[in-house]
XYZ file of N, CA, C and O in Angstrom:
872
model
N -98.362 -92.084 4.459
C -97.182 -93.446 5.678
C -95.797 -92.945 6.189
O -95.686 -92.067 6.093
N -96.142 -92.010 7.789
C -94.647 -92.078 8.388
C -93.382 -92.517 8.707
O -93.365 -93.563 8.239
N -92.514 -92.083 8.918
C -90.568 -92.374 8.656
C -90.898 -93.166 9.208
O -90.708 -94.869 10.094
N -91.656 -93.565 10.739
C -91.429 -94.022 11.856
C -92.044 -95.532 11.819
O -91.508 -96.484 12.437
N -92.842 -95.395 10.988
C -93.744 -96.635 10.923
C -93.124 -97.094 9.362
O -93.740 -98.114 8.455
N -92.407 -96.698 8.731
C -91.642 -97.204 7.600
C -90.850 -98.285 7.683
O -89.800 -98.690 8.320
N -91.072 -99.942 6.489
C -90.315 -101.093 7.416
C -89.432 -100.758 6.129
O -88.630 -99.991 5.457
N -88.137 -101.083 6.762
C -86.734 -101.267 6.956
C -86.114 -100.366 7.069
O -84.953 -100.668 6.696
N -86.810 -99.165 7.553
C -85.366 -98.181 7.767
C -85.600 -97.974 9.586
O -86.939 -98.315 10.638
N -84.137 -97.715 9.968
C -84.386 -97.393 12.327
C -83.901 -96.771 11.997
O -84.124 -95.506 11.450
N -84.271 -96.255 13.250
C -85.038 -94.375 14.199
C -83.606 -94.217 14.364
O -82.398 -95.349 14.337
N -82.953 -93.036 14.068
C -81.642 -92.984 14.027
C -81.235 -92.705 16.225
O -82.300 -91.817 16.227
N -80.349 -93.345 15.891
C -80.015 -93.278 17.745
C -79.501 -92.066 18.028
O -79.134 -90.899 17.526
N -79.386 -92.102 18.874
C -79.148 -90.925 20.702
C -77.306 -90.359 19.821
O -76.682 -89.715 19.124
N -76.201 -91.523 19.268
C -75.377 -92.100 19.484
C -75.249 -91.330 17.908
O -73.528 -90.667 17.228
N -75.690 -91.930 16.958
C -75.665 -91.037 15.453
C -75.594 -90.078 15.372
O -74.809 -89.748 14.852
N -76.002 -89.383 16.139
C -76.744 -88.100 15.843
C -75.443 -87.288 16.509
O -75.260 -86.242 16.277
N -74.620 -88.395 17.562
C -73.971 -87.337 17.989
C -72.933 -87.619 16.855
O -72.131 -86.144 17.186
N -72.518 -88.358 16.422
C -71.278 -88.239 15.153
C -71.095 -87.708 14.441
O -70.737 -87.091 13.710
N -72.820 -87.130 14.048
C -72.343 -86.071 12.454
C -72.447 -84.708 13.639
O -71.900 -84.008 12.237
N -73.424 -84.523 14.346
C -72.459 -83.601 14.720
C -71.258 -82.885 15.081
O -70.213 -82.678 14.612
N -70.646 -84.331 15.962
C -68.533 -83.589 15.702
C -68.332 -83.702 14.038
O -67.213 -83.199 14.317
N -68.764 -84.301 13.441
C -68.019 -84.347 11.688
C -68.538 -82.804 11.368
O -67.356 -82.462 10.878
N -69.962 -82.198 12.293
C -70.199 -81.556 10.912
C -69.105 -80.046 12.090
O -68.409 -79.016 11.434
N -68.969 -80.416 13.628
C -68.129 -79.129 14.094
C -66.565 -79.295 13.428
O -65.668 -77.826 13.430
N -66.243 -80.208 13.395
C -64.523 -80.208 12.946
C -65.029 -79.678 11.560
O -63.665 -78.630 10.845
N -65.339 -79.648 10.688
C -64.842 -79.255 9.711
C -66.185 -77.589 9.531
O -64.718 -77.063 8.755
N -66.559 -77.318 10.048
C -66.953 -75.764 10.692
C -65.795 -75.345 11.356
O -64.775 -73.813 10.462
N -64.264 -76.013 11.866
C -63.386 -75.516 12.582
C -61.707 -75.652 12.066
O -61.429 -74.031 11.256
N -62.084 -76.292 10.503
C -61.604 -76.388 9.671
C -61.435 -74.951 8.835
O -60.334 -73.937 7.775
N -62.364 -74.972 8.283
C -62.900 -74.103 7.864
C -62.661 -72.326 8.182
O -61.425 -71.607 7.746
N -62.735 -72.266 9.413
C -62.930 -71.060 10.270
C -60.879 -70.748 10.419
O -60.778 -69.935 10.329
N -60.684 -72.131 10.404
C -58.761 -72.115 10.869
C -58.396 -71.459 9.336
O -57.446 -70.393 9.383
N -58.623 -71.505 8.649
C -58.267 -70.881 6.904
C -58.207 -69.897 6.790
O -57.931 -68.765 5.761
N -59.875 -69.723 7.915
C -59.902 -67.653 7.239
C -59.259 -67.008 8.649
O -60.091 -65.374 8.565
N -59.167 -67.816 9.065
C -58.045 -66.343 10.397
C -57.487 -65.280 9.783
O -56.808 -65.446 8.474
N -57.799 -64.037 10.204
C -57.282 -63.137 10.117
C -55.131 -63.067 9.615
O -55.179 -63.196 10.396
N -54.328 -62.811 8.811
C -53.350 -62.315 8.694
C -52.546 -61.693 9.883
O -51.420 -62.077 11.023
N -53.471 -60.669 10.390
C -53.228 -59.574 11.432
C -53.685 -60.221 12.766
O -52.721 -59.984 14.158
N -54.083 -61.415 12.433
C -54.657 -62.007 14.121
C -53.346 -63.008 14.988
O -52.327 -62.824 14.016
N -53.050 -63.258 15.875
C -51.759 -63.429 16.404
C -51.765 -65.370 16.086
O -50.956 -65.479 15.373
N -52.832 -65.577 15.979
C -53.232 -67.191 15.593
C -52.091 -67.369 14.315
O -51.773 -67.523 13.241
N -52.886 -66.250 13.354
C -52.443 -66.026 11.813
C -51.202 -66.085 11.853
O -50.244 -66.484 11.249
N -50.353 -65.141 12.590
C -48.822 -64.806 12.997
C -47.824 -65.261 12.793
O -46.902 -65.577 12.444
N -48.528 -66.656 14.062
C -47.416 -67.803 14.317
C -47.925 -68.624 13.234
O -46.559 -69.379 13.114
N -48.863 -69.079 11.985
C -49.378 -69.758 11.564
C -48.094 -69.540 9.938
O -48.152 -69.840 9.800
N -48.241 -67.821 9.415
C -47.450 -67.745 9.218
C -46.019 -67.579 9.057
O -44.856 -68.075 8.287
N -45.832 -67.220 10.289
C -43.972 -67.597 10.847
C -43.230 -69.079 10.788
O -41.925 -68.355 10.477
N -44.066 -70.014 10.320
C -43.527 -71.082 10.844
C -43.228 -71.977 9.513
O -42.068 -71.606 9.852
N -44.002 -71.219 8.282
C -43.727 -71.221 6.939
C -41.896 -70.737 6.880
O -41.390 -71.101 5.909
N -42.105 -69.539 7.140
C -41.182 -68.411 6.741
C -39.628 -68.384 7.494
O -38.378 -68.640 6.777
N -39.616 -69.454 8.511
C -38.343 -69.258 8.800
C -38.010 -71.242 8.436
O -37.225 -70.653 8.424
N -38.647 -71.594 7.816
C -38.090 -72.859 6.745
C -37.667 -72.095 6.369
O -36.345 -72.878 4.700
N -38.184 -71.686 5.395
C -37.629 -70.545 3.910
C -36.753 -70.252 3.927
O -35.129 -70.000 2.261
N -36.290 -69.778 5.044
C -34.881 -68.975 5.639
C -33.552 -69.254 5.670
O -32.240 -68.711 5.649
N -33.938 -70.783 5.676
C -32.568 -71.456 6.591
C -32.140 -71.890 4.493
O -30.608 -71.379 5.021
N -32.655 -71.718 3.774
C -31.443 -72.269 2.797
C -30.559 -70.453 2.822
O -29.471 -70.671 1.762
N -31.530 -69.222 2.252
C -30.225 -68.584 1.387
C -29.292 -68.976 2.836
O -28.225 -67.851 2.690
N -29.702 -68.268 3.930
C -28.372 -68.347 5.167
C -27.233 -69.478 4.647
O -26.020 -68.875 4.815
N -26.728 -70.473 4.378
C -26.642 -71.904 4.419
C -25.492 -70.717 3.334
O -25.190 -71.721 2.740
N -26.393 -71.427 1.711
C -25.797 -70.512 0.485
C -25.119 -69.018 1.015
O -23.808 -69.350 -0.140
N -25.220 -68.220 1.234
C -24.137 -67.143 1.542
C -23.074 -67.443 2.313
O -22.141 -67.411 2.319
N -23.324 -68.654 3.225
C -21.976 -69.108 4.016
C -20.962 -69.731 3.448
O -20.048 -69.300 3.102
N -21.724 -69.997 2.928
C -21.408 -70.960 0.767
C -20.383 -70.321 0.468
O -18.691 -70.384 -0.016
N -20.679 -69.210 0.338
C -20.676 -68.551 -0.937
C -18.861 -68.008 -0.846
O -18.440 -67.292 -0.971
N -19.995 -67.167 0.838
C -18.151 -66.638 1.830
C -17.062 -67.891 1.367
O -16.145 -67.390 2.004
N -17.515 -69.088 2.217
C -16.311 -69.342 2.345
C -15.400 -70.287 1.055
O -14.575 -69.998 1.593
N -16.332 -70.236 0.720
C -15.826 -70.109 -1.056
C -14.824 -69.305 -1.730
O -13.295 -69.461 -2.385
N -15.159 -68.010 -1.724
C -14.426 -66.437 -1.788
C -13.414 -66.234 -1.027
O -12.324 -66.066 -1.298
N -13.710 -66.878 0.497
C -12.190 -67.056 0.923
C -10.689 -67.531 0.938
O -10.046 -67.107 0.817
N -11.508 -69.067 0.201
C -10.274 -70.146 -0.131
C -10.010 -69.494 -1.611
O -8.797 -69.934 -1.844
N -10.731 -69.060 -2.047
C -10.339 -68.171 -3.920
C -9.560 -67.519 -3.273
O -8.058 -67.240 -3.749
N -9.044 -66.384 -2.438
C -8.675 -65.706 -1.660
C -7.032 -65.588 -1.779
O -6.366 -65.061 -2.180
N -7.489 -67.054 -0.447
C -6.348 -67.371 0.027
C -5.312 -67.990 -1.408
O -4.062 -67.819 -1.285
N -6.071 -68.805 -2.133
C -5.405 -69.285 -3.319
C -4.408 -68.580 -4.043
O -3.433 -68.178 -4.277
N -4.796 -67.662 -3.910
C -4.497 -66.437 -5.595
C -3.576 -65.270 -4.721
O -2.496 -65.430 -4.958
N -3.829 -65.454 -2.790
C -2.663 -64.520 -2.337
C -1.367 -65.543 -2.446
O -0.187 -64.759 -2.129
N -1.408 -66.759 -2.177
C -0.871 -67.391 -2.300
C 0.304 -67.809 -3.321
O 1.650 -67.950 -3.646
N -0.758 -67.602 -3.943
C 0.245 -67.786 -5.923
C 0.997 -66.400 -6.483
O 2.124 -66.454 -6.574
N 0.560 -65.105 -5.326
C 1.250 -63.409 -5.831
C 2.542 -63.891 -4.843
O 3.428 -63.524 -5.639
N 2.279 -64.854 -3.626
C 3.677 -64.257 -3.055
C 4.778 -65.911 -3.294
O 6.308 -64.976 -3.621
N 4.105 -66.845 -4.076
C 4.631 -68.009 -4.829
C 5.788 -67.123 -5.957
O 7.151 -66.686 -6.167
N 5.022 -65.887 -6.713
C 6.018 -65.321 -7.764
C 6.783 -64.387 -7.713
O 7.277 -64.062 -8.509
N 5.693 -63.094 -7.178
C 7.211 -62.648 -6.216
C 8.815 -64.004 -6.475
O 9.917 -62.761 -5.755
N 8.241 -64.171 -5.191
C 9.495 -65.013 -4.107
C 10.566 -65.757 -5.780
O 11.332 -65.296 -5.191
N 9.815 -66.350 -6.467
C 10.476 -66.747 -8.025
C 10.990 -65.942 -8.488
O 11.928 -65.847 -8.718
N 10.809 -64.537 -8.631
C 11.163 -63.546 -9.204
C 12.624 -62.468 -8.614
O 13.245 -62.561 -8.941
N 11.702 -62.892 -7.308
C 13.676 -62.590 -6.376
C 14.766 -63.373 -6.630
O 15.779 -62.875 -6.642
N 14.264 -64.381 -6.623
C 15.232 -65.687 -7.370
C 16.051 -65.260 -7.976
O 17.253 -65.720 -8.027
N 15.246 -64.918 -9.297
C 15.849 -64.950 -10.774
C 16.683 -63.969 -10.689
O 17.882 -63.850 -11.147
N 15.972 -62.548 -9.521
C 17.006 -61.124 -10.166
C 18.271 -61.962 -9.163
O 19.285 -61.325 -9.403
N 17.714 -62.667 -8.197
C 19.271 -62.636 -6.693
C 20.163 -63.487 -7.792
O 21.526 -62.958 -7.940
N 19.275 -65.015 -8.629
C 20.729 -65.661 -9.059
C 21.368 -64.574 -10.817
O 22.256 -64.627 -10.535
N 20.271 -63.507 -10.629
C 21.138 -63.190 -12.980
C 22.740 -62.211 -12.293
O 23.304 -61.881 -13.169
N 22.171 -61.781 -10.431
C 22.945 -61.033 -9.940
C 24.057 -61.638 -9.305
O 25.220 -60.829 -9.658
N 24.299 -62.552 -8.740
C 25.033 -63.297 -8.973
C 25.707 -63.879 -9.995
O 26.956 -63.717 -10.129
N 25.426 -64.419 -11.344
C 25.784 -64.177 -12.105
C 27.078 -63.438 -12.687
O 27.805 -63.460 -12.882
N 26.287 -62.007 -12.589
C 27.163 -60.926 -13.968
C 27.678 -60.581 -12.373
O 29.183 -60.105 -12.912
N 27.971 -60.893 -11.301
C 28.548 -60.223 -10.239
C 29.994 -61.504 -10.740
O 31.110 -61.052 -10.785
N 30.096 -62.307 -10.755
C 30.768 -63.832 -10.914
C 31.425 -63.336 -12.568
O 32.876 -63.658 -12.503
N 31.043 -62.687 -13.372
C 31.378 -62.774 -14.700
C 32.602 -61.484 -14.986
O 33.583 -61.190 -15.102
N 32.064 -60.328 -13.421
C 32.599 -59.417 -13.847
C 34.168 -59.396 -12.847
O 34.902 -59.538 -13.217
N 33.789 -60.722 -12.170
C 34.996 -61.401 -10.805
C 35.678 -62.115 -12.234
O 37.378 -62.089 -12.036
N 34.898 -62.891 -12.930
C 36.007 -63.703 -13.577
C 36.982 -62.710 -15.325
O 38.142 -62.922 -15.418
N 36.014 -61.680 -15.290
C 36.408 -61.009 -16.678
C 37.719 -59.685 -15.097
O 38.661 -59.975 -16.583
N 37.698 -59.747 -14.605
C 38.696 -59.156 -13.872
C 39.909 -59.342 -13.580
O 40.997 -58.928 -13.570
N 39.866 -61.220 -13.618
C 41.373 -61.892 -12.969
C 41.634 -62.242 -14.164
O 42.649 -62.265 -14.472
N 40.884 -62.387 -16.064
C 41.407 -62.260 -16.411
C 42.240 -61.100 -17.050
O 43.466 -61.550 -18.246
N 41.595 -60.018 -16.608
C 42.467 -58.553 -17.231
C 43.800 -58.846 -16.459
O 43.776 -58.197 -14.931
N 44.905 -58.625 -16.453
C 45.793 -58.130 -16.379
C 46.225 -56.959 -15.674
O 45.516 -55.846 -16.452
N 47.463 -56.437 -14.766
C 47.448 -55.848 -14.009
C 49.336 -55.084 -15.177
O 49.495 -55.534 -14.570
N 49.169 -54.033 -15.356
C 49.839 -52.966 -16.182
C 50.287 -52.106 -15.352
O 50.152 -51.037 -14.867
N 51.640 -52.337 -15.590
C 52.766 -51.283 -15.209
C 52.539 -49.858 -16.022
O 52.116 -49.957 -17.437
N 52.680 -48.703 -15.012
C 52.683 -47.404 -15.425
C 54.214 -47.149 -16.746
O 54.276 -46.139 -16.082
N 54.211 -47.437 -17.403
C 55.689 -47.287 -17.596
C 55.406 -47.996 -19.154
O 54.931 -48.502 -19.570
N 57.212 -47.540 -19.510
C 57.300 -48.198 -21.425
C 56.857 -49.935 -21.442
O 55.791 -49.912 -22.392
N 57.640 -50.519 -20.602
C 56.866 -52.011 -20.907
C 55.877 -52.980 -20.939
O 55.031 -53.171 -21.137
N 54.783 -52.283 -19.316
C 53.518 -52.070 -19.409
C 52.853 -51.022 -20.131
O 51.553 -52.268 -20.595
N 52.740 -50.438 -21.378
C 52.176 -49.599 -22.331
C 52.185 -50.980 -23.289
O 51.072 -50.824 -24.227
N 53.097 -50.996 -23.718
C 53.392 -52.333 -24.672
C 52.738 -53.970 -24.308
O 51.999 -53.066 -25.717
N 52.782 -53.420 -23.344
C 52.453 -55.470 -22.262
C 50.520 -54.563 -23.239
O 50.031 -56.383 -23.088
N 50.612 -53.567 -22.732
C 48.571 -53.407 -22.360
C 48.141 -53.448 -23.678
O 47.398 -53.992 -23.900
N 49.335 -52.713 -24.786
C 48.726 -52.692 -26.064
C 48.749 -54.128 -27.107
O 47.936 -53.746 -28.027
N 49.549 -54.729 -26.892
C 49.657 -55.939 -27.424
C 48.492 -56.818 -26.309
O 48.042 -57.501 -27.746
N 47.449 -56.872 -25.118
C 46.896 -57.357 -25.128
C 45.128 -56.575 -25.848
O 44.509 -58.082 -26.412
N 45.605 -55.433 -25.834
C 44.128 -55.015 -26.595
C 44.546 -55.811 -28.496
O 43.634 -55.642 -29.134
N 45.314 -55.518 -28.439
C 45.664 -55.726 -29.791
C 45.197 -56.889 -30.603
O 44.551 -57.691 -31.373
N 46.310 -58.132 -29.555
C 45.175 -59.753 -30.033
C 43.420 -59.647 -29.209
O 43.111 -60.538 -30.782
N 42.854 -58.695 -28.535
C 41.610 -59.306 -28.737
C 41.033 -58.314 -29.910
O 40.014 -59.088 -30.863
N 41.681 -57.711 -30.310
C 40.877 -56.731 -32.144
C 42.077 -57.126 -33.156
O 41.620 -56.938 -34.352
N 42.815 -58.718 -32.856
C 43.691 -58.809 -34.552
C 44.436 -58.370 -34.759
O 44.595 -58.455 -35.660
N 45.169 -57.756 -34.291
C 46.031 -56.872 -35.274
C 47.064 -56.907 -34.849
O 47.514 -57.542 -33.564
N 47.462 -57.873 -35.796
C 49.580 -57.487 -35.361
C 49.865 -56.773 -34.983
O 50.590 -56.038 -35.147
N 51.412 -57.468 -34.016
C 52.437 -56.915 -33.311
C 53.295 -57.769 -32.637
O 52.435 -58.412 -32.430
N 54.517 -58.038 -32.686
C 55.380 -57.860 -31.767
C 56.131 -57.234 -30.110
O 56.061 -55.799 -30.785
N 56.275 -57.607 -29.269
C 57.150 -56.524 -28.531
C 58.074 -56.344 -29.203
O 58.539 -54.620 -29.405
N 58.533 -56.487 -30.014
C 60.159 -56.145 -30.161
C 59.980 -55.828 -31.328
O 60.757 -54.432 -31.293
N 58.929 -55.334 -32.291
C 58.406 -54.657 -33.132
C 58.228 -52.960 -33.003
O 58.724 -52.086 -33.491
N 57.594 -53.192 -31.583
C 56.853 -51.958 -31.155
C 58.184 -51.357 -30.898
O 58.432 -50.290 -30.376
N 58.817 -51.902 -29.733
C 59.631 -51.566 -28.520
C 61.109 -50.717 -29.673
O 61.410 -49.326 -29.924
N 61.104 -51.300 -30.638
C 62.050 -51.009 -31.515
C 61.556 -49.849 -32.409
O 62.950 -48.821 -32.447
N 60.427 -49.748 -32.615
C 59.883 -48.358 -33.677
C 60.123 -46.985 -32.513
O 59.968 -45.796 -32.603
N 59.455 -47.549 -31.323
C 59.267 -46.341 -30.545
C 60.325 -45.634 -30.178
O 60.274 -45.106 -29.671
N 61.089 -46.622 -29.523
C 62.634 -45.738 -28.959
C 63.394 -45.279 -30.228
O 64.427 -44.311 -30.132
N 63.339 -45.272 -31.912
C 63.262 -44.432 -32.704
C 62.787 -43.355 -32.573
O 62.847 -42.314 -33.366
N 61.945 -43.024 -32.465
C 60.571 -42.651 -32.948
C 60.321 -41.212 -31.572
O 60.545 -40.142 -32.025
N 60.532 -41.544 -30.332
C 60.104 -40.515 -29.429
C 61.141 -41.116 -28.417
O 60.860 -40.261 -27.353
N 62.259 -42.124 -28.105
C 62.536 -42.614 -27.723
C 62.011 -43.534 -25.886
O 62.831 -42.733 -24.666
N 60.617 -43.684 -26.258
C 60.506 -43.073 -24.891
C 59.547 -42.442 -24.188
O 58.827 -42.853 -23.481
N 58.541 -41.319 -25.133
C 58.253 -40.642 -24.459
C 57.825 -40.417 -24.816
O 56.914 -39.730 -26.240
N 56.391 -40.397 -24.765
C 54.699 -40.328 -24.477
C 54.705 -38.950 -24.596
O 53.229 -38.788 -25.250
N 54.943 -37.484 -24.651
C 54.442 -37.196 -24.998
C 55.505 -35.728 -25.832
O 55.745 -34.554 -26.199
N 56.408 -36.822 -26.307
C 57.483 -35.765 -27.628
C 56.146 -35.097 -29.139
O 55.435 -35.884 -28.943
N 56.633 -34.646 -29.507
C 55.941 -33.826 -30.346
C 57.208 -33.131 -31.736
O 58.680 -32.867 -31.145
N 57.112 -33.500 -32.713
C 57.818 -33.257 -34.131
C 57.003 -31.794 -33.727
O 56.020 -31.800 -35.085
N 58.041 -30.507 -34.141
C 57.437 -29.720 -34.283
C 58.476 -28.521 -35.980
O 58.047 -27.663 -36.090
N 58.900 -29.173 -36.754
C 59.682 -29.530 -38.262
C 59.412 -29.673 -38.849
O 60.585 -29.563 -39.862
N 59.016 -30.877 -38.988
C 58.768 -31.937 -40.719
C 58.040 -31.073 -40.841
O 57.302 -29.949 -40.650
N 56.916 -32.090 -42.372
C 56.097 -31.468 -43.379
C 54.809 -31.515 -42.991
O 54.262 -30.783 -43.000
N 54.747 -32.434 -41.897
C 53.177 -32.446 -41.229
C 53.162 -31.174 -39.883
O 51.979 -31.258 -40.061
N 54.346 -31.316 -39.355
C 54.497 -29.878 -38.401
C 53.910 -28.693 -38.884
O 53.520 -27.293 -38.605
N 54.403 -28.806 -40.529
C 54.597 -27.583 -41.485
C 53.313 -26.871 -41.075
O 52.846 -25.546 -42.016
N 52.434 -28.371 -42.011
C 51.247 -28.508 -42.554
C 50.140 -28.120 -41.014
O 48.754 -28.298 -41.214
N 50.667 -27.523 -40.045
C 50.222 -28.144 -39.037
C 49.393 -29.041 -38.138
O 47.936 -29.105 -37.388
N 49.734 -29.783 -38.699
C 49.038 -31.636 -37.896
C 50.829 -32.483 -37.403
O 50.737 -33.562 -37.916
N 51.465 -31.518 -36.586
C 52.942 -32.004 -35.656
C 52.462 -33.265 -35.505
O 51.482 -34.823 -35.259
N 52.959 -34.709 -35.491
C 53.502 -35.855 -35.148
C 53.533 -35.242 -34.269
O 54.271 -34.930 -33.213
N 52.910 -36.375 -33.448
C 52.842 -36.847 -31.185
C 52.691 -38.484 -31.090
O 52.519 -38.857 -31.490
N 53.605 -38.262 -29.491
C 53.133 -39.134 -28.690
C 54.697 -40.478 -29.275
O 55.704 -39.924 -29.615
N 54.854 -41.536 -28.268
C 55.032 -43.149 -28.413
C 55.648 -42.783 -30.211
O 56.645 -43.552 -30.437
N 54.435 -43.122 -30.860
C 54.932 -44.245 -32.303
C 54.805 -42.012 -33.288
O 54.853 -42.978 -34.199
N 54.767 -41.573 -32.680
C 54.780 -40.393 -33.727
C 53.581 -40.381 -34.716
O 54.020 -40.504 -35.574
N 52.394 -40.549 -34.084
C 51.233 -40.222 -35.070
C 50.527 -38.745 -35.389
O 50.517 -37.917 -34.611
N 49.992 -38.388 -36.266
C 49.434 -37.214 -36.631
C 48.201 -37.264 -36.041
O 47.402 -38.834 -36.457
N 47.060 -36.263 -35.620
C 45.702 -36.139 -34.918
C 44.178 -37.303 -36.022
O 44.026 -37.792 -35.889
N 44.541 -36.934 -37.777
C 44.005 -37.448 -38.759
C 43.606 -39.241 -39.533
O 43.361 -40.070 -38.974
N 45.415 -40.262 -38.759
C 45.838 -41.051 -38.596
C 45.356 -41.847 -37.159
O 44.745 -42.639 -37.736
N 45.143 -41.310 -35.796
C 44.767 -40.749 -34.732
C 43.434 -41.565 -35.131
O 42.823 -42.833 -34.453
N 42.734 -40.554 -35.643
C 40.902 -39.973 -35.583
C 40.457 -41.374 -36.512
O 39.655 -42.130 -36.322
N 41.354 -42.306 -37.416
C 40.643 -43.044 -38.573
C 41.145 -44.546 -38.256
O 39.952 -45.125 -37.923
N 42.433 -44.387 -37.091
C 42.824 -46.027 -36.685
C 42.901 -46.578 -35.319
O 43.192 -46.973 -35.083
N 42.356 -44.888 -34.646
C 41.696 -45.553 -33.315
C 40.973 -46.940 -32.941
O 39.783 -47.069 -33.404
N 41.193 -47.094 -32.224
C 40.798 -48.890 -31.833
C 39.793 -48.394 -30.525
O 40.255 -48.036 -29.248
N 38.526 -48.537 -30.132
C 37.416 -48.918 -29.621
C 38.154 -49.284 -28.583
O 38.188 -50.645 -28.160
N 38.031 -48.818 -27.009
C 37.576 -49.263 -25.665
C 39.289 -49.065 -25.062
O 39.987 -48.285 -24.017
N 40.398 -47.346 -25.988
C 41.266 -46.982 -25.852
C 40.833 -45.540 -25.382
O 40.132 -45.261 -26.503
N 41.745 -44.591 -25.201
C 41.111 -43.698 -24.768
C 41.436 -42.606 -26.588
O 42.537 -42.835 -26.571
N 40.841 -41.422 -26.455
C 40.560 -41.065 -27.720
C 41.621 -39.957 -27.628
O 41.068 -38.645 -27.301
N 42.512 -40.424 -27.270
C 43.708 -39.096 -26.294
C 45.352 -39.360 -27.668
O 45.141 -40.672 -26.944
N 45.524 -38.728 -28.183
C 46.961 -38.938 -28.625
C 48.180 -38.860 -28.223
O 48.941 -39.560 -28.529
N 48.046 -38.613 -26.551
C 49.286 -38.819 -26.213
C 49.497 -39.312 -25.324
O 50.444 -40.055 -24.105
N 47.973 -40.632 -25.450
C 47.525 -41.821 -24.560
C 48.535 -42.840 -24.898
O 48.365 -43.011 -26.415
N 49.345 -43.309 -23.894
C 50.441 -43.982 -24.798
C 50.141 -45.642 -25.264
O 50.246 -46.056 -26.789
N 49.290 -45.409 -24.422
C 48.472 -47.204 -25.052
C 47.923 -47.302 -26.209
O 47.656 -47.938 -26.842
N 46.099 -45.914 -26.222
C 46.054 -45.609 -27.196
C 46.542 -45.478 -28.624
O 46.734 -45.530 -29.468
N 48.030 -44.686 -28.429
C 48.921 -44.202 -29.488
C 49.475 -45.163 -30.632
O 49.528 -45.671 -31.033
N 49.904 -45.902 -29.374
C 50.494 -47.435 -29.969
C 49.786 -48.825 -31.001
O 50.096 -48.133 -31.895
N 48.395 -48.693 -29.958
C 47.385 -49.815 -31.163
C 46.680 -48.961 -32.313
O 47.081 -49.253 -32.788
N 46.774 -47.650 -31.921
C 45.791 -46.358 -33.379
C 46.999 -47.006 -34.179
O 47.405 -47.066 -35.302
N 48.380 -46.424 -33.486
C 49.684 -46.950 -34.905
C 49.870 -47.911 -35.210
O 50.117 -47.974 -36.727
N 49.781 -48.559 -34.674
C 49.536 -50.571 -35.547
C 48.877 -50.910 -36.204
O 48.987 -51.717 -36.896
N 47.642 -50.389 -35.616
C 46.344 -50.572 -36.578
C 46.980 -50.071 -37.909
O 46.662 -50.789 -39.041
N 46.973 -49.216 -38.143
C 47.860 -48.432 -39.360
C 48.419 -48.477 -39.772
O 48.784 -49.153 -41.128
N 50.263 -49.029 -39.479
C 50.959 -50.307 -39.932
C 50.637 -51.214 -40.332
O 50.836 -52.166 -40.964
N 49.555 -51.677 -39.658
C 49.051 -53.413 -40.147
C 47.914 -53.048 -41.506
O 48.092 -54.076 -42.662
N 47.773 -52.409 -42.495
C 46.719 -51.338 -42.571
C 47.708 -51.513 -43.915
O 47.264 -51.850 -45.418
N 49.026 -50.747 -43.406
C 50.230 -50.214 -44.700
C 50.660 -50.952 -44.741
O 50.867 -50.801 -46.023
N 51.554 -51.655 -44.080
C 53.435 -52.266 -44.235
C 52.763 -53.932 -43.892
O 53.410 -54.780 -44.179
N 51.528 -54.497 -42.748
C 50.926 -55.613 -42.866
C 51.285 -55.818 -41.410
O 50.264 -56.716 -40.702
N 52.134 -55.052 -40.816
C 52.398 -55.763 -38.997
C 53.397 -54.744 -38.659
O 54.082 -53.958 -39.619
N 53.764 -53.896 -37.274
C 54.558 -52.594 -37.075
C 55.633 -53.520 -37.081
O 56.866 -52.170 -37.282
N 55.794 -54.174 -37.011
C 57.176 -55.536 -37.347
C 58.180 -55.190 -38.641
O 59.003 -54.644 -38.561
N 57.289 -54.751 -39.643
C 58.161 -54.802 -41.110
C 58.438 -53.147 -41.470
O 58.667 -52.646 -42.277
N 57.598 -52.236 -40.117
C 58.482 -51.162 -40.735
C 59.878 -50.516 -39.359
O 59.369 -50.850 -38.257
N 60.541 -49.956 -40.285
C 61.679 -49.905 -39.863
C 62.141 -48.253 -40.365
O 64.025 -48.132 -40.341
N 61.805 -47.832 -40.643
C 62.182 -46.525 -40.760
C 60.681 -45.456 -40.554
O 59.790 -45.794 -40.545
N 60.092 -43.870 -40.887
C 59.967 -43.139 -40.550
C 58.907 -43.654 -41.375
O 58.909 -44.457 -42.910
N 57.491 -43.796 -41.028
C 56.244 -44.337 -41.426
C 55.237 -43.159 -42.164
O 53.704 -43.737 -42.293
């Protein structure tokens, strides 16, 4: 029996045929688009579009990293400047304190005259700091007896002179005694009047308790 004469089946209309043909054409076009060679103009355009989207993220990330590095560098530079400033201020403060201390020390240290009175007073100033006893009167008395106030006086006739170590200076001290009882801060010179007085008083304090207790050759 032929299809046209089969009951329940209608013939395909012209519209139906056209619809089926259109669907087939669209399917073929989709397949053809997927198979476009990469080297063709259409393929290049199709590939270029997704690549442009993919490259956006790395560019933005690079800019963000660069901004962060610049910010960190600026912070580090500021910290270095602050540290250098603080160090300079601390050094300046230390220098001011040292200068002020030196100034106070200069004020506390009196100026002594370069004569017998000044020599005794300077010796007493040093002796006070070193804890060596003695008074102006006791020192002056012994100086006048020993050398009449002459810091260059020398004894060339007593037993010390005969032994090759003559007594010298204001309080007639021999070199070994001066070396033993010399006080730091004074000149290491037996003829120096202040050094001579301080060393002699240091010796007298050790032997007699004080230069004030010496009333004859010692």
